[in-house]
């Protein structure tokens, strides 16, 4: 670039065409015999260049180049949120103020229109709460440290004062005084942090999600990037709301298209639903104040409030005053078959799953409903669940949302079936079905018909109809809200009744299967059949036929079944599996499904041999990772709290569904024991090469092998004493 040669002319022409300027003018490579400029910096505007040049260094004869630009750092737009300010909130004063308006609350007791009752109830509650905890718009900032008290802040000021004094005087005495203050501040902060963490853990000891939040808050980590949107937040909120409200409708339309593309002849989904005797109909019963109080006190206080910005904490604070009117409102809703219109509005917060946060499909909608509406839902859930249990209306093949049932009991039953087949030198074909957006695509008309068939009285069906229809939602991003859009499909997201309603929706699916078995845990369904190797061809035909039946049933009910995510596993002993042809496959909705070696079902990683090697390896890795995280912050806990945290977050995870895989190899048991040993060392501080047995005894922890045996024994006791599902008891 120093000589007017061909290379210089080529670069000059190139930069001229692009309106760029080369700003390095001095040599960048200097030897004893030559000087060359072989490093360049091209800029589009020299007005932005403050300084440029070559840095002289003795490290090499090839010198680095630099440029300083006059650039304005883009200012991050402030993010605001509107919520109630509890800075000056006093529960006693709030309750006292509410008592002065008791006349308006008492007027509710003589009213029969639930929407009017709710309007009066909310008006009184809002007007009073607005005085004590007004709605304010806050700029989102980093939260101040919750355990740094005013006393500690004063000590920090004194510490900084003595540091400045030492910097001026450089006197040894001032340095000693500064160190005393510095060490005192460190000690105070450490003690305050430990006390704060102890209290937080005690308060949330039964909530693993809250415990992880506490631990993550004290683990040093990179700050999360603030999500900034390139488009107007209002436009983004509108686009997100359009996407979220159309998910169910689009899934139902896709299911219809899938049926047409695969020539699946759909029939009326209501034609084969079992109708129960009319002398056993379900009717709502009036609820007492005692029952409503019990429900409210059992609800967590730390959940986010709904659109009205009134949390459960406030409801509990003023419960003695509002209990009567609230009970009256719930009873009025049940007796008049009316679900209040204001309770049908939900606020949706987009939570990023992965990828670009500006793409709606990369976000999960978190739906927030008014907390008082959930009290009413809980009343309905308790009454309707009791009825369904009393008259045995839910299929025995459904384990979701039922007492004594769990993912563990269902996994035990299916695994036992496969092990029994293996003992008889047979194989088991296991197909894990995948339903996409199942809760969102439920048809209201079909669900209401099934509620009627399962035993709900016309009045109860009318209540459920009012509960399901006329709903709407808006999306909130910071303080920006979209307009409300109607929800035409699906059971309400985030609602207490939704899982039970979905179970009723698919209640007759298992009965439609002909040759195989089908069991479900809410929307997770599996189709399986044991067979002799000599019947492989016939079994394949039966599996495909039942897959077709299951697909037809789902598509008729507007549920989108996903053949690409459906897993096919053949389970058996190693010698028997060697006889299975490698080319075995199933045809399902135009897709070819081949057996896989590993598949995850209800939290258990299954393999074809039921050895659980893969499950144990992943489990050990996950638990060790959690223990390492906890170990980094263990100084923030005392031993008792640390033990509680590890038992809740690690040991419980380690033993999840242990009765299913407790027959795994001794090598796997040893891997699990290493996790327990490490957990014990974290709590007790025992060295790496010290004996662990005394420390385990001090913690009252059984070795893993005996712990698994104990859990197996407890499950056997439950089965023998009617504390387990019928499908486990009946085979004893």
XYZ file of C-alpha atoms in Angstrom:
732
model
C 0.000 0.000 0.000
C 3.040 2.288 0.212
C 3.906 1.761 -3.436
C 1.703 2.586 -6.389
C 1.424 -1.019 -7.500
C -1.281 -3.304 -8.827
C -2.411 -4.414 -5.348
C -2.805 -0.815 -4.165
C -4.801 0.151 -7.230
C -7.095 -2.881 -6.805
C -7.829 -2.058 -3.167
C -8.299 1.633 -3.965
C -10.783 0.833 -6.728
C -12.607 -1.623 -4.468
C -12.915 0.871 -1.593
C -13.944 3.684 -3.938
C -16.781 1.606 -5.375
C -18.088 0.960 -1.860
C -17.463 4.555 -0.711
C -14.891 3.411 1.861
C -11.713 5.183 2.982
C -8.449 3.510 4.001
C -7.191 5.315 7.124
C -3.895 3.541 7.977
C -1.043 5.531 6.414
C 2.136 4.261 8.125
C 3.942 0.913 7.674
C 2.692 -2.078 9.632
C 5.545 -4.465 8.771
C 9.060 -3.177 9.356
C 12.207 -5.235 8.836
C 15.869 -4.330 8.530
C 15.559 -4.067 4.766
C 11.919 -3.128 4.061
C 8.771 -1.306 5.197
C 5.308 -2.383 4.035
C 1.719 -1.445 4.772
C -0.153 -4.726 4.654
C -2.876 -4.096 7.289
C -5.702 -1.727 6.497
C -8.828 -0.346 8.126
C -11.667 0.779 5.858
C -14.339 3.145 7.157
C -17.468 4.551 5.574
C -17.183 7.941 7.294
C -13.936 9.595 8.387
C -15.980 12.059 10.456
C -16.541 9.301 13.002
C -12.799 8.594 13.375
C -11.267 10.156 16.478
C -7.842 8.576 16.123
C -6.161 5.842 14.125
C -2.683 4.546 13.595
C -0.140 1.835 14.284
C 0.957 0.725 17.735
C 4.720 0.440 18.106
C 5.702 -2.709 19.968
C 8.846 -4.712 20.393
C 7.023 -8.032 20.449
C 7.127 -8.484 16.676
C 8.063 -6.705 13.476
C 4.394 -6.975 12.459
C 2.663 -4.057 14.185
C -1.012 -3.930 15.222
C -3.358 -1.262 13.885
C -6.114 0.513 15.791
C -8.968 2.960 15.363
C -11.013 4.948 17.873
C -14.512 5.775 16.676
C -16.895 8.432 17.873
C -19.946 6.261 18.367
C -22.975 6.706 20.544
C -23.802 3.569 22.458
C -27.419 2.641 21.724
C -29.545 3.482 24.714
C -31.579 0.554 25.920
C -35.237 1.537 26.066
C -36.560 1.553 29.592
C -38.909 -1.259 30.522
C -41.901 -0.463 32.702
C -44.447 -2.571 34.514
C -47.716 -1.615 36.172
C -48.415 -3.305 39.480
C -49.495 -2.516 42.995
C -47.070 -0.817 45.344
C -47.027 -2.522 48.750
C -44.389 -0.163 50.142
C -46.791 1.375 52.673
C -49.259 -1.506 52.802
C -50.421 -2.510 56.271
C -52.783 -5.530 56.450
C -54.423 -4.343 59.673
C -55.122 -0.837 58.387
C -56.391 -2.236 55.096
C -58.787 -4.596 56.890
C -59.976 -1.816 59.205
C -60.664 0.445 56.248
C -62.534 -2.375 54.512
C -64.782 -2.823 57.564
C -66.080 0.726 57.087
C -67.468 -0.386 53.725
C -69.094 -3.536 55.073
C -72.564 -2.212 54.207
C -71.817 -2.485 50.496
C -70.332 -5.948 50.987
C -73.390 -7.057 52.949
C -75.629 -5.899 50.099
C -74.144 -8.772 48.106
C -75.916 -11.266 50.361
C -79.326 -10.216 49.027
C -78.320 -10.112 45.349
C -78.813 -13.026 42.938
C -77.016 -11.745 39.824
C -73.472 -13.024 39.979
C -72.023 -10.439 37.563
C -73.502 -7.616 39.635
C -72.214 -9.246 42.824
C -68.706 -9.485 41.382
C -68.750 -5.863 40.215
C -69.742 -4.691 43.710
C -67.179 -6.997 45.339
C -64.351 -5.778 43.106
C -65.366 -2.126 43.391
C -65.214 -2.236 47.199
C -61.977 -4.210 47.234
C -60.291 -2.085 44.557
C -61.299 1.280 45.966
C -59.982 0.305 49.395
C -56.816 -1.327 48.127
C -56.061 1.643 45.863
C -55.571 3.712 49.022
C -53.256 1.232 50.754
C -51.514 -0.345 47.732
C -52.108 1.904 44.717
C -51.410 0.818 41.167
C -48.143 2.360 39.997
C -45.990 2.111 36.916
C -42.434 1.154 37.825
C -39.270 1.268 35.801
C -37.704 -2.170 36.021
C -34.345 -1.927 37.759
C -32.048 -4.372 39.463
C -33.486 -5.204 42.846
C -31.631 -3.992 45.911
C -30.105 -6.661 48.092
C -32.903 -7.788 50.450
C -30.668 -8.590 53.409
C -28.473 -5.468 53.454
C -30.041 -3.587 56.359
C -29.727 0.096 57.230
C -27.219 -0.864 59.924
C -25.010 -2.563 57.341
C -25.360 0.399 54.969
C -24.149 2.764 57.712
C -21.196 0.468 58.387
C -20.380 0.480 54.667
C -20.392 4.289 54.658
C -18.003 4.315 57.639
C -15.792 1.744 55.898
C -15.585 3.891 52.758
C -14.899 7.000 54.841
C -11.919 5.356 56.565
C -10.629 4.108 53.209
C -10.625 7.650 51.807
C -8.894 8.880 54.982
C -6.133 6.283 54.563
C -5.727 7.225 50.887
C -5.087 10.812 51.989
C -2.843 10.164 55.009
C -1.219 6.823 54.152
C -0.976 6.305 57.925
C -0.659 2.765 59.266
C -3.231 3.463 61.994
C -5.846 4.557 59.459
C -5.191 1.382 57.455
C -5.780 -0.773 60.556
C -9.051 1.039 61.336
C -10.209 0.642 57.723
C -9.492 -3.105 57.792
C -11.512 -3.500 60.993
C -14.528 -1.819 59.383
C -14.060 -3.792 56.162
C -13.923 -7.127 57.975
C -16.885 -6.175 60.157
C -18.966 -5.353 57.053
C -18.030 -8.676 55.450
C -18.996 -10.579 58.596
C -22.316 -8.737 58.923
C -23.224 -9.272 55.260
C -22.343 -12.956 55.405
C -24.423 -13.491 58.552
C -27.364 -11.496 57.156
C -27.249 -13.447 53.884
C -27.277 -16.746 55.753
C -30.221 -15.695 57.941
C -32.152 -14.428 54.924
C -31.544 -17.628 52.962
C -32.489 -19.751 55.971
C -35.823 -17.954 56.327
C -36.517 -18.140 52.583
C -35.812 -21.873 52.465
C -37.971 -22.527 55.524
C -40.842 -20.611 53.977
C -40.660 -22.493 50.659
C -39.324 -25.859 51.795
C -42.177 -27.756 50.116
C -41.858 -25.911 46.798
C -38.896 -27.116 44.729
C -39.385 -24.383 42.117
C -39.092 -21.664 44.759
C -36.057 -23.385 46.281
C -34.282 -23.345 42.929
C -35.052 -19.646 42.565
C -33.435 -19.038 45.956
C -30.330 -21.011 45.009
C -30.039 -19.416 41.564
C -30.243 -15.974 43.159
C -27.153 -16.616 45.249
C -25.156 -18.502 42.604
C -22.807 -16.135 40.725
C -24.000 -16.097 37.125
C -24.094 -13.933 34.049
C -26.898 -11.428 34.028
C -29.750 -12.215 31.676
C -30.017 -9.930 28.688
C -32.977 -7.583 28.727
C -35.341 -8.553 25.938
C -35.593 -5.582 23.590
C -37.977 -5.670 20.652
C -37.029 -4.120 17.317
C -40.677 -3.360 16.555
C -43.160 -1.305 18.517
C -44.074 -3.274 21.701
C -47.767 -2.675 21.013
C -47.414 -4.293 17.582
C -45.450 -7.201 19.055
C -48.103 -7.752 21.738
C -50.853 -7.740 19.088
C -48.947 -10.235 16.904
C -48.285 -12.513 19.863
C -51.928 -12.435 20.935
C -53.086 -13.249 17.408
C -50.733 -16.241 17.355
C -51.621 -17.535 20.831
C -55.391 -17.279 20.298
C -55.180 -19.056 16.939
C -53.107 -22.038 18.141
C -56.108 -24.199 19.035
C -58.059 -23.272 15.925
C -55.043 -23.951 13.691
C -54.332 -27.304 15.382
C -57.942 -28.384 14.815
C -57.714 -27.306 11.159
C -54.421 -29.177 10.732
C -56.015 -32.296 12.221
C -58.805 -32.041 9.645
C -56.279 -31.631 6.812
C -54.260 -34.592 8.108
C -57.391 -36.752 7.967
C -58.110 -35.713 4.373
C -54.518 -36.224 3.234
C -54.504 -39.773 4.633
C -58.068 -40.683 3.579
C -59.224 -41.137 7.163
C -63.021 -41.308 7.085
C -64.192 -39.246 10.044
C -67.520 -39.963 11.716
C -69.527 -38.232 14.426
C -67.350 -38.298 17.587
C -70.458 -38.281 19.788
C -71.996 -41.464 18.408
C -70.127 -43.946 20.626
C -69.961 -42.044 23.923
C -71.325 -44.032 26.874
C -74.301 -42.374 28.599
C -74.832 -43.161 32.282
C -78.178 -43.542 34.134
C -80.108 -40.325 34.737
C -80.804 -41.211 38.380
C -77.150 -40.556 39.260
C -76.743 -37.045 37.861
C -74.227 -34.582 39.252
C -75.598 -31.344 40.676
C -73.693 -28.553 42.368
C -74.133 -28.194 46.114
C -73.960 -24.959 48.079
C -70.568 -24.459 49.670
C -70.000 -23.287 53.246
C -67.801 -20.452 54.456
C -65.623 -23.011 56.225
C -64.927 -24.859 52.990
C -64.129 -21.643 51.102
C -61.786 -20.569 53.904
C -60.015 -23.933 53.835
C -59.506 -23.680 50.068
C -58.138 -20.131 50.253
C -55.727 -20.840 53.102
C -54.343 -23.854 51.211
C -53.539 -21.761 48.136
C -50.007 -20.326 47.759
C -49.646 -16.606 48.432
C -46.713 -15.991 46.090
C -48.438 -16.615 42.763
C -48.725 -13.759 40.282
C -52.070 -11.934 40.348
C -54.434 -11.819 37.398
C -55.682 -8.839 35.383
C -57.140 -7.193 38.511
C -53.676 -7.122 40.184
C -55.098 -8.500 43.446
C -52.988 -11.357 44.769
C -53.907 -14.161 47.138
C -51.912 -12.395 49.852
C -54.476 -9.558 49.946
C -57.417 -11.984 49.889
C -55.992 -13.810 52.906
C -55.357 -10.537 54.761
C -59.001 -9.465 54.560
C -60.587 -12.935 54.512
C -62.607 -12.548 57.759
C -64.339 -9.525 56.232
C -64.965 -10.795 52.689
C -65.563 -14.497 53.436
C -69.356 -14.226 53.615
C -69.804 -12.158 50.428
C -67.251 -14.302 48.581
C -69.039 -17.523 49.569
C -72.339 -15.959 48.497
C -70.841 -15.069 45.106
C -69.559 -18.614 44.525
C -72.890 -20.180 45.531
C -74.746 -17.750 43.291
C -72.495 -18.774 40.389
C -73.199 -22.475 40.975
C -76.941 -22.119 41.544
C -77.559 -19.833 38.540
C -75.190 -21.721 36.192
C -73.301 -18.511 35.498
C -69.564 -17.938 35.486
C -68.842 -14.192 35.873
C -67.713 -12.420 32.703
C -64.830 -10.623 34.437
C -63.358 -13.995 35.419
C -63.147 -15.044 31.766
C -60.445 -12.515 30.893
C -56.847 -13.693 31.162
C -53.570 -11.818 30.984
C -50.867 -13.623 29.007
C -47.133 -13.110 29.577
C -44.835 -14.535 26.841
C -41.977 -16.596 28.282
C -39.085 -17.367 25.953
C -38.434 -21.078 25.426
C -35.466 -20.775 23.080
C -34.324 -18.882 19.997
C -35.375 -15.409 18.871
C -37.677 -13.849 21.468
C -39.460 -11.786 18.792
C -40.892 -14.907 17.124
C -44.188 -15.789 18.801
C -43.780 -19.562 18.356
C -40.537 -19.434 20.378
C -42.485 -18.237 23.413
C -44.708 -20.063 25.871
C -47.835 -18.207 26.967
C -48.179 -17.872 30.738
C -51.852 -17.216 31.422
C -52.796 -15.295 34.581
C -56.355 -15.494 35.910
C -57.965 -13.652 38.802
C -57.175 -15.525 42.014
C -60.765 -15.378 43.293
C -61.940 -17.203 40.160
C -59.598 -20.043 41.082
C -61.330 -20.382 44.449
C -64.615 -20.952 42.621
C -62.912 -23.433 40.281
C -61.482 -25.325 43.244
C -64.978 -25.660 44.740
C -66.236 -27.110 41.449
C -63.214 -29.395 41.151
C -63.724 -30.837 44.633
C -67.433 -31.518 44.104
C -67.164 -32.912 40.571
C -64.090 -35.054 41.337
C -65.886 -36.603 44.324
C -68.851 -37.455 42.102
C -66.665 -39.006 39.385
C -64.800 -41.065 41.964
C -67.950 -42.208 43.784
C -69.589 -43.516 40.610
C -66.334 -44.634 38.967
C -66.887 -42.556 35.831
C -63.251 -42.007 34.826
C -61.640 -44.826 32.831
C -59.283 -47.068 34.782
C -56.793 -46.445 31.955
C -56.503 -42.746 32.902
C -54.096 -41.984 35.768
C -54.001 -38.196 35.595
C -55.604 -35.981 38.266
C -56.904 -38.885 40.344
C -56.260 -39.716 43.977
C -53.846 -42.616 44.595
C -52.753 -42.379 40.937
C -49.462 -40.937 39.709
C -46.886 -41.228 36.968
C -45.138 -43.772 39.185
C -48.156 -46.082 39.531
C -48.800 -46.011 35.774
C -45.141 -46.669 34.997
C -45.141 -49.591 37.452
C -48.193 -51.142 35.804
C -46.901 -50.880 32.225
C -43.373 -51.947 33.189
C -44.716 -54.936 35.109
C -46.676 -55.972 32.019
C -43.522 -55.815 29.902
C -41.420 -57.683 32.488
C -44.036 -60.417 32.769
C -43.965 -60.827 28.991
C -40.164 -60.995 29.072
C -40.285 -63.697 31.769
C -42.568 -65.691 29.461
C -40.051 -65.286 26.618
C -42.313 -62.843 24.817
C -41.772 -59.338 23.510
C -43.722 -56.114 24.003
C -44.309 -53.434 21.399
C -44.624 -50.013 23.048
C -45.807 -46.972 21.093
C -45.647 -43.542 22.732
C -48.232 -41.288 21.086
C -47.655 -37.561 20.744
C -50.507 -35.044 20.786
C -49.661 -31.481 19.732
C -51.415 -28.572 21.479
C -53.956 -30.997 22.933
C -55.336 -28.693 25.648
C -55.641 -25.792 23.183
C -57.619 -27.648 20.502
C -60.415 -29.177 22.615
C -63.825 -28.687 20.985
C -66.254 -27.037 23.413
C -69.340 -28.677 21.881
C -67.836 -32.172 22.097
C -66.654 -31.600 25.672
C -70.068 -30.343 26.798
C -71.757 -33.391 25.267
C -69.322 -35.674 27.095
C -69.955 -33.865 30.364
C -73.647 -34.562 29.887
C -72.992 -38.229 29.071
C -70.677 -38.732 32.044
C -73.414 -37.622 34.441
C -73.465 -33.827 34.725
C -77.008 -32.507 35.082
C -78.365 -29.972 32.543
C -77.791 -27.195 35.108
C -74.185 -28.304 35.671
C -73.574 -28.578 31.909
C -74.949 -25.063 31.518
C -72.452 -23.822 34.135
C -69.581 -25.532 32.297
C -70.806 -24.048 29.017
C -70.763 -20.565 30.503
C -67.344 -21.312 32.019
C -65.836 -22.372 28.667
C -67.387 -19.844 26.287
C -67.073 -16.087 25.982
C -63.440 -16.090 27.085
C -60.820 -13.632 25.904
C -57.194 -12.781 26.560
C -54.673 -10.027 26.021
C -50.880 -10.171 25.934
C -48.794 -7.947 28.182
C -45.161 -7.113 27.395
C -43.814 -4.897 30.166
C -46.472 -2.231 30.614
C -47.765 -2.580 27.041
C -51.008 -4.480 26.532
C -52.561 -5.790 23.360
C -56.248 -5.577 22.639
C -58.323 -8.532 23.865
C -59.087 -11.373 21.452
C -61.672 -14.159 21.837
C -60.658 -17.756 22.617
C -62.771 -20.224 20.636
C -61.050 -23.552 21.311
C -59.467 -25.394 24.188
C -59.788 -25.578 27.933
C -58.669 -22.406 29.776
C -54.914 -22.233 30.137
C -53.720 -21.939 33.723
C -57.151 -22.882 35.079
C -57.619 -25.402 37.893
C -60.389 -27.309 36.096
C -58.563 -27.737 32.772
C -56.699 -31.028 33.471
C -59.877 -32.743 34.718
C -61.910 -31.476 31.762
C -59.294 -32.801 29.355
C -59.335 -36.204 31.075
C -63.112 -36.306 30.545
C -62.594 -35.288 26.912
C -60.381 -38.316 26.163
C -62.074 -40.641 28.657
C -63.466 -42.986 25.977
C -60.266 -43.220 23.894
C -58.982 -46.434 25.599
C -62.336 -48.153 24.995
C -62.033 -47.692 21.241
C -58.820 -49.749 21.020
C -59.425 -53.374 19.932
C -56.299 -55.557 20.151
C -53.795 -53.593 22.215
C -53.776 -51.799 25.564
C -53.865 -48.015 25.845
C -53.082 -46.122 29.043
C -52.837 -42.384 29.618
C -51.591 -39.831 32.074
C -53.637 -36.769 31.066
C -52.483 -36.188 27.447
C -49.526 -38.616 27.501
C -50.813 -41.867 25.997
C -49.100 -45.149 25.205
C -50.241 -48.116 23.147
C -48.672 -51.490 23.923
C -49.079 -55.183 23.210
C -47.147 -58.277 24.307
C -46.607 -61.012 21.724
C -44.689 -64.153 20.838
C -41.950 -63.723 18.259
C -43.789 -66.144 15.986
C -46.795 -63.799 15.975
C -44.735 -60.787 14.902
C -46.519 -60.342 11.572
C -49.989 -60.576 13.136
C -48.935 -58.220 15.938
C -47.690 -55.680 13.409
C -51.072 -55.801 11.681
C -52.890 -55.363 15.014
C -50.632 -52.467 16.042
C -51.189 -50.637 12.770
C -54.945 -51.237 13.014
C -55.118 -49.850 16.551
C -52.858 -46.948 15.616
C -55.309 -46.176 12.844
C -58.210 -46.360 15.322
C -56.398 -44.068 17.779
C -55.553 -41.614 15.000
C -59.145 -41.639 13.715
C -60.482 -41.042 17.232
C -58.077 -38.124 17.814
C -58.760 -36.498 14.450
C -62.521 -36.808 14.979
C -62.045 -34.979 18.276
C -59.922 -32.262 16.595
C -56.786 -33.433 18.419
C -53.634 -33.240 16.315
C -51.698 -36.499 16.610
C -48.086 -36.171 15.497
C -46.662 -39.242 13.667
C -43.177 -37.663 13.428
C -42.840 -37.519 17.231
C -44.497 -40.879 17.907
C -41.946 -43.360 19.297
C -41.931 -47.139 18.719
C -39.995 -49.397 21.109
C -39.715 -53.196 21.159
C -38.968 -54.461 24.680
C -37.689 -57.881 25.683
C -34.652 -59.949 26.621
C -31.498 -59.700 24.559
C -31.837 -63.227 23.060
C -35.454 -62.598 22.038
C -34.703 -59.165 20.577
C -32.044 -60.717 18.356
C -34.863 -62.566 16.589
C -36.660 -59.336 15.680
C -35.994 -58.407 12.024
C -34.092 -55.153 11.627
C -36.479 -54.008 8.906
C -39.570 -54.133 11.147
C -41.657 -50.951 10.903
C -45.174 -49.568 11.255
C -47.086 -47.325 8.875
C -48.893 -44.523 10.656
C -50.691 -41.681 8.856
C -48.450 -42.017 5.838
C -45.254 -42.119 7.891
C -42.977 -45.088 8.476
C -42.152 -45.579 12.154
C -39.131 -47.725 12.967
C -38.155 -49.015 16.414
C -35.847 -46.850 18.505
C -33.466 -48.089 21.186
C -34.279 -45.341 23.695
C -37.388 -43.295 24.471
C -38.518 -41.075 27.333
C -41.910 -41.720 28.902
C -43.281 -39.792 31.895
C -39.807 -38.856 33.099
C -38.288 -42.342 32.680
C -35.710 -43.070 29.971
C -36.690 -46.489 28.645
C -34.475 -48.852 26.676
C -35.322 -52.058 24.833
C -33.873 -54.264 27.594
C -35.383 -52.332 30.535
C -31.872 -52.119 31.962
C -32.329 -48.391 32.697
C -28.634 -47.811 32.009
C -29.373 -44.660 30.026
C -31.864 -43.436 32.629
C -29.405 -43.873 35.501
C -26.554 -42.231 33.579
C -28.626 -39.147 32.787
C -30.067 -39.082 36.300
C -26.628 -39.243 37.917
C -25.309 -36.527 35.605
C -28.256 -34.242 36.385
C -28.040 -34.782 40.152
C -24.274 -34.243 40.207
C -24.726 -30.999 38.304
C -27.300 -29.822 40.834
C -25.043 -30.794 43.728
C -22.155 -28.840 42.228
C -24.402 -25.781 42.002
C -25.472 -26.175 45.615
C -21.890 -26.839 46.717
C -20.847 -23.447 45.327
C -23.214 -21.647 47.695
C -23.305 -24.034 50.652
C -21.720 -21.418 52.918
C -24.990 -19.486 52.652
C -26.812 -22.271 54.514
C -26.496 -23.826 57.922
C -26.285 -27.633 57.958
C -29.967 -28.184 58.693
C -31.067 -25.923 55.830
C -28.462 -27.394 53.486
C -29.742 -30.890 54.217
C -33.316 -29.782 53.537
C -32.314 -28.194 50.220
C -30.391 -31.260 49.031
C -33.115 -33.695 50.083
C -35.747 -31.613 48.295
C -33.878 -30.836 45.087
C -31.507 -33.765 44.633
C -32.493 -36.839 46.638
C -36.167 -36.549 45.630
C -35.109 -36.311 41.988
C -32.752 -39.247 42.453
C -35.603 -41.420 43.727
C -38.266 -40.348 41.199
C -40.229 -43.452 40.165
C -37.586 -45.630 41.859
C -40.069 -48.510 42.235
C -40.039 -48.761 38.434
C -36.277 -49.150 37.979
C -35.102 -50.432 41.392
C -34.273 -53.824 39.819
C -31.482 -52.235 37.784
C -27.914 -53.568 37.877
C -25.591 -53.297 40.873
C -23.311 -51.142 38.739
C -26.116 -48.604 38.350
C -26.864 -48.782 42.082
C -23.214 -47.934 42.738
C -23.521 -44.882 40.482
C -26.521 -43.718 42.490
C -24.619 -44.356 45.711
C -21.847 -42.062 44.486
C -24.431 -39.273 44.166
C -25.632 -39.840 47.718
C -22.030 -39.931 48.947
C -21.259 -36.616 47.283
C -24.447 -35.101 48.724
C -23.372 -36.285 52.169
C -19.890 -34.778 51.741
C -21.410 -31.431 50.711
C -23.522 -31.341 53.891
C -21.078 -32.766 56.415
C -17.815 -31.484 54.949
C -16.260 -34.970 54.986
C -13.087 -35.114 52.893
C -12.850 -36.882 49.558
C -10.749 -39.751 50.927
C -12.469 -40.055 54.326
C -14.972 -42.820 55.131
C -18.517 -41.774 54.301
C -20.498 -44.367 56.310
C -20.325 -42.521 59.679
C -21.488 -39.304 58.011
C -24.420 -41.117 56.344
C -25.462 -42.501 59.724
C -25.241 -39.064 61.289
C -27.644 -37.749 58.634
C -29.939 -40.771 59.173
C -29.613 -41.679 55.489
C -29.956 -45.283 54.422
C -27.589 -46.496 51.686
C -29.203 -46.285 48.237
C -29.745 -50.039 47.953
C -31.682 -50.155 51.234
C -33.473 -46.917 50.409
C -34.773 -48.438 47.175
C -35.878 -51.545 49.056
C -37.696 -49.374 51.598
C -39.557 -47.522 48.842
C -40.492 -50.810 47.162
C -41.837 -52.048 50.498
C -43.905 -48.889 50.995
C -45.445 -49.284 47.537
C -46.221 -52.953 48.244
C -47.882 -51.920 51.514
C -50.030 -49.400 49.635
C -51.090 -52.063 47.147
C -52.074 -54.535 49.869
C -53.994 -51.919 51.859
C -56.057 -50.255 49.145
C -53.840 -47.176 48.903
C -52.958 -47.726 45.257
C -54.917 -47.754 41.976
C -57.091 -50.767 41.227
C -54.896 -51.764 38.301
C -52.047 -52.457 40.762
C -54.217 -54.091 43.425
C -56.186 -56.409 41.141
C -53.141 -58.469 40.133
C -52.007 -59.241 43.700
